[in-house]
Amino acid sequence: MVNFVTAKALFVTFLWARACDSLTLEEFKGLLFTEVHDEVDAVLSSRQNRRRNENTNSAKDLIQDAPDDFHYLWNHVIDHGWSTIDSQALESNDVRDRRRSLRGSSTAIDTFSLHPLLICNKSLQHKTGIQRKRMIEADFGDILHSDKIVVYNDNEKTCFHVSAIAMEATKLRNITSASFQSDYDIVPMTDIMKITVNTFAEISHDTWSFSTSDLDRNKEGQWERMIRVAFTVGNHQALTDSEVMSLARDIVSSAQSLGRVGAEHRRLVSDSKSDGTHRLLSTQKSLIESFSLTSSTIQLSRDDNTRRLLDVLRRGRAERFIMTAQNGLEADHGCQSMFDRMEIRSHDDKKGFDIVLNPIFGQNSMHNDSAYDDEASDNSSASNLDCIVSFVMALSTHSSVLNVEVDSAPTFDDYDAKWITQSKQQGQTPLSDAGLTGRGQIVSVIDSGVQPDHRFFGPTSATTINNWDMEQRKIVSYYTYYGDDQDAKNGHGTAVAGILVGKAMSGNTDANGIAEDAKLHVVDVSNGGLGIYVPGSPSRLFAAMYNGGNGAKIANGSFSTMYSVYRTSCRMYDNDLFDDYQEIVYVASAGNEGLDGNVSKMNTIGNPAACKNTIAVGASQSSESKVSNGDMGMNYLAMFSSRGPTADDRMKPDIVAPGYTLETARAQPDNEQDTYSVMGTSFAAPVVAGNAALVRQYFEEGWFPCGSPGCGAPIRPSGSLVKAVLMNGGQNLERVQHVLASSPEDKVIGEDLRPYDNSQGMGLLNLASTLPMNDGTNFHGLVQNNQEIRDGEKHTFLVRAKIARTVCSSPELSVTLAWYDQGAANGCTKCLLNDLDVTVQERTRSGTLTGPVFRSNNKIDGDDRNNVERVRIYMGKNKRYLITVKATNLSLDTIRYSMISTGCFKVLQVNA
């Protein structure tokens, strides 16, 4: 039997609030992926277990009653949130003033009472996100904090994370509930709504268990277990680094205090039972009382509704959470060793912080390990998973917290050509032959390090360590903040860098990289090539490689985490690329989780490949001598290549490139050959990054639009233009294919592939079909580079087909649109916040549009999920076509986009 603790009777408005909170459970689940989903699944699973143990009629009733169960659950969670806000609103001003005066920082004082809320504007009069945002500001500007985070944006509604002090939040609830026809839904972000889906399941995974032996930064496969916390909207504005840390420590201290109160309550209850006396419990709340699923915020009377609610909570995870709290923060040990050892690190954007439970990297790592010396102390450390789970529960109850999540272990994406991506014709490398070799470009590799004296990279001077030396042959900067200055034997980073930019000083040159004349910036994220440390915030990485605009504009990261919903890491990558580093292209390996036995496994792409503004690269097979025994060649996808879609249904991977197999540099070969064959999306990614360097060289040296250096004006391409060019030339693969290791003749042929699917995305990279060259192909190009467009605005481009057998014979018109989107809310179910659309339609000489409207990515109604779109059609001879880019639904006033159109055409008109 669950021992539910009842709260004060704060329910003067209970039934009224239940009726007016019109955002339903299903609507909320359609906005954010949170632990609410997991709780619903737990209740449903318990119901199904009961069904197996009861007769048919009873089982039928159980299933039919399920929606009512979820209704009780959802109302309870929402009511718990409003009760928390109401209790603070009822505090007297002098009590609030005393509490604030104890907090020190003026910023902390002002932000302490902000409560996180979710508000949805469903106005049909206002159709776009920015219009609905302005409406909220006009209606509630004097109530809500000015800062807002877009949670969801489509034609029907736009939802935001907002915040308000307790009294203003109550006022807002009253206003928005005053009319049944209100344009607004508003709910408090209650604890379980703040925790990203699968968080508790991930903590329970074997990889999260650790002991003293795991605290060695030189241990292979080591990684830091990290809880990531985002501040409530408004709590991060104008904060200094010290204020971020002060607020973070306060949140952690408050969580610890909830556990102490719970332990004290249990001791007092136990003492009362043993000696028969009554002891007055503290008026402070414990963790069990504060967390919605373990605290009953209902009146003492046990009516039918109350009994039904308690029954629903029992069939969920309430009992498990109570036991977790009692064995974790509310235990007598209070998880003290966990708190003693943890390290708090502020996010670079000052919007949250990380709690590192086993700090092994960075400047403040390797604390005293004495806390782990005996079994008793282990129970109070993070090796006790009840401590971690109860800590996450406690963090989520704090009003200054908007989101809590954990990250899974990062892994390199190795598994156990040049001519393919330039022409798909054996031995034909038209771009390299013409002089596109990466000259003048710098590419950053974030990996296990690079052997600096290898013949493909050396010689390298020590002047490059955490410094820039542009006179070096290959490595111009070697960043060691997160690692050392070397790579281990057969190291991953050396192999990746070799494919990307390697160029042999002597000997065999067959393993030269894609951009062999580009230079290299190395970010070493490993010590001795063993553990991998992926920084919680990528801003420092981008700043290091960008070097104020004089460094690298292309980054390659051949690592990923396990498949998940949109998380803090993606929000940071996307925001950095959107706000400060629009010139940078970040290329990420898709991962190697696409094979389950001999069957393709979808939904397997991890982060940062699954972020919006990165390029996720899958692996195709290679060709000729690089094809493994029994494999069928470059038109087939390697079955291990991870697949999409993302959790919010975006297309991934973006593109594929050869990754099975490739010849590259071998680190520390001793007496072995200094090149070897590798496979995995780890090695497909640098193929794309190398080609990105060729694209940058093409534009910077003025090759566009005529295909030879200096024939056009130099263009400083944005990251979105480089991305659009890479996607524009993608060629469709045929099928998935895998060979059983036990028998090369026994081929497993997988599913057929189609354009824009979640196995190949835009297809196999092919620059020859997207960069106009002075080589006899004679197709033309039209480019827009980081062009600004306003909400609702249209940009149009009119072209006329010029197809001739001897001059330009292909009838294909390819148009690709790409833009960097702002970072989305953690757990978003629709993460695209600014929707652009590209269409193509025939237009007559008189200006009349005729025939079908061709929309992007083979979608009948257009694409409102992805921030890269492509339209391909076959043009009729001498016919005219209108290309339209429309800012269909922006959550900002303006956004920037890039576009490339290629084909046998003449540009007649540009209105942009």
PDB file of N, CA and C in Angstrom, residues 47 57-69 308:
ATOM      1  N   ARG A  47      -2.118  -1.688 -16.451  1.00  0.00           N
ATOM      2  CA  ARG A  47      -3.488  -2.044 -16.816  1.00  0.00           C
ATOM      3  C   ARG A  47      -3.502  -3.321 -17.662  1.00  0.00           C
ATOM      4  N   ASN A  57     -14.637  -9.795 -19.589  1.00  0.00           N
ATOM      5  CA  ASN A  57     -15.467  -8.606 -19.436  1.00  0.00           C
ATOM      6  C   ASN A  57     -14.748  -7.538 -18.617  1.00  0.00           C
ATOM      7  N   SER A  58     -14.119  -7.970 -17.552  1.00  0.00           N
ATOM      8  CA  SER A  58     -13.402  -7.019 -16.712  1.00  0.00           C
ATOM      9  C   SER A  58     -12.253  -6.387 -17.482  1.00  0.00           C
ATOM     10  N   ALA A  59     -11.551  -7.207 -18.274  1.00  0.00           N
ATOM     11  CA  ALA A  59     -10.433  -6.681 -19.061  1.00  0.00           C
ATOM     12  C   ALA A  59     -10.911  -5.640 -20.052  1.00  0.00           C
ATOM     13  N   LYS A  60     -12.080  -5.927 -20.656  1.00  0.00           N
ATOM     14  CA  LYS A  60     -12.630  -4.968 -21.613  1.00  0.00           C
ATOM     15  C   LYS A  60     -12.924  -3.639 -20.919  1.00  0.00           C
ATOM     16  N   ASP A  61     -13.482  -3.720 -19.716  1.00  0.00           N
ATOM     17  CA  ASP A  61     -13.773  -2.500 -18.978  1.00  0.00           C
ATOM     18  C   ASP A  61     -12.491  -1.736 -18.653  1.00  0.00           C
ATOM     19  N   LEU A  62     -11.437  -2.500 -18.333  1.00  0.00           N
ATOM     20  CA  LEU A  62     -10.171  -1.860 -18.012  1.00  0.00           C
ATOM     21  C   LEU A  62      -9.656  -1.019 -19.170  1.00  0.00           C
ATOM     22  N   ILE A  63      -9.717  -1.569 -20.358  1.00  0.00           N
ATOM     23  CA  ILE A  63      -9.218  -0.855 -21.527  1.00  0.00           C
ATOM     24  C   ILE A  63     -10.078   0.361 -21.834  1.00  0.00           C
ATOM     25  N   GLN A  64     -11.387   0.180 -21.720  1.00  0.00           N
ATOM     26  CA  GLN A  64     -12.280   1.286 -22.012  1.00  0.00           C
ATOM     27  C   GLN A  64     -12.117   2.427 -21.014  1.00  0.00           C
ATOM     28  N   ASP A  65     -11.733   2.090 -19.779  1.00  0.00           N
ATOM     29  CA  ASP A  65     -11.585   3.110 -18.750  1.00  0.00           C
ATOM     30  C   ASP A  65     -10.237   3.820 -18.805  1.00  0.00           C
ATOM     31  N   ALA A  66      -9.322   3.352 -19.657  1.00  0.00           N
ATOM     32  CA  ALA A  66      -7.967   3.914 -19.694  1.00  0.00           C
ATOM     33  C   ALA A  66      -7.953   5.420 -19.898  1.00  0.00           C
ATOM     34  N   PRO A  67      -8.718   5.989 -20.852  1.00  0.00           N
ATOM     35  CA  PRO A  67      -8.702   7.444 -21.014  1.00  0.00           C
ATOM     36  C   PRO A  67      -9.068   8.190 -19.746  1.00  0.00           C
ATOM     37  N   ASP A  68     -10.031   7.647 -18.963  1.00  0.00           N
ATOM     38  CA  ASP A  68     -10.404   8.295 -17.708  1.00  0.00           C
ATOM     39  C   ASP A  68      -9.244   8.282 -16.721  1.00  0.00           C
ATOM     40  N   ASP A  69      -8.503   7.146 -16.690  1.00  0.00           N
ATOM     41  CA  ASP A  69      -7.328   7.070 -15.821  1.00  0.00           C
ATOM     42  C   ASP A  69      -6.334   8.175 -16.162  1.00  0.00           C
ATOM     43  N   ARG A 308     -10.010   6.969  -6.899  1.00  0.00           N
ATOM     44  CA  ARG A 308      -9.667   6.623  -8.283  1.00  0.00           C
ATOM     45  C   ARG A 308      -8.270   7.155  -8.633  1.00  0.00           C
TER      46      ARG A 308
END
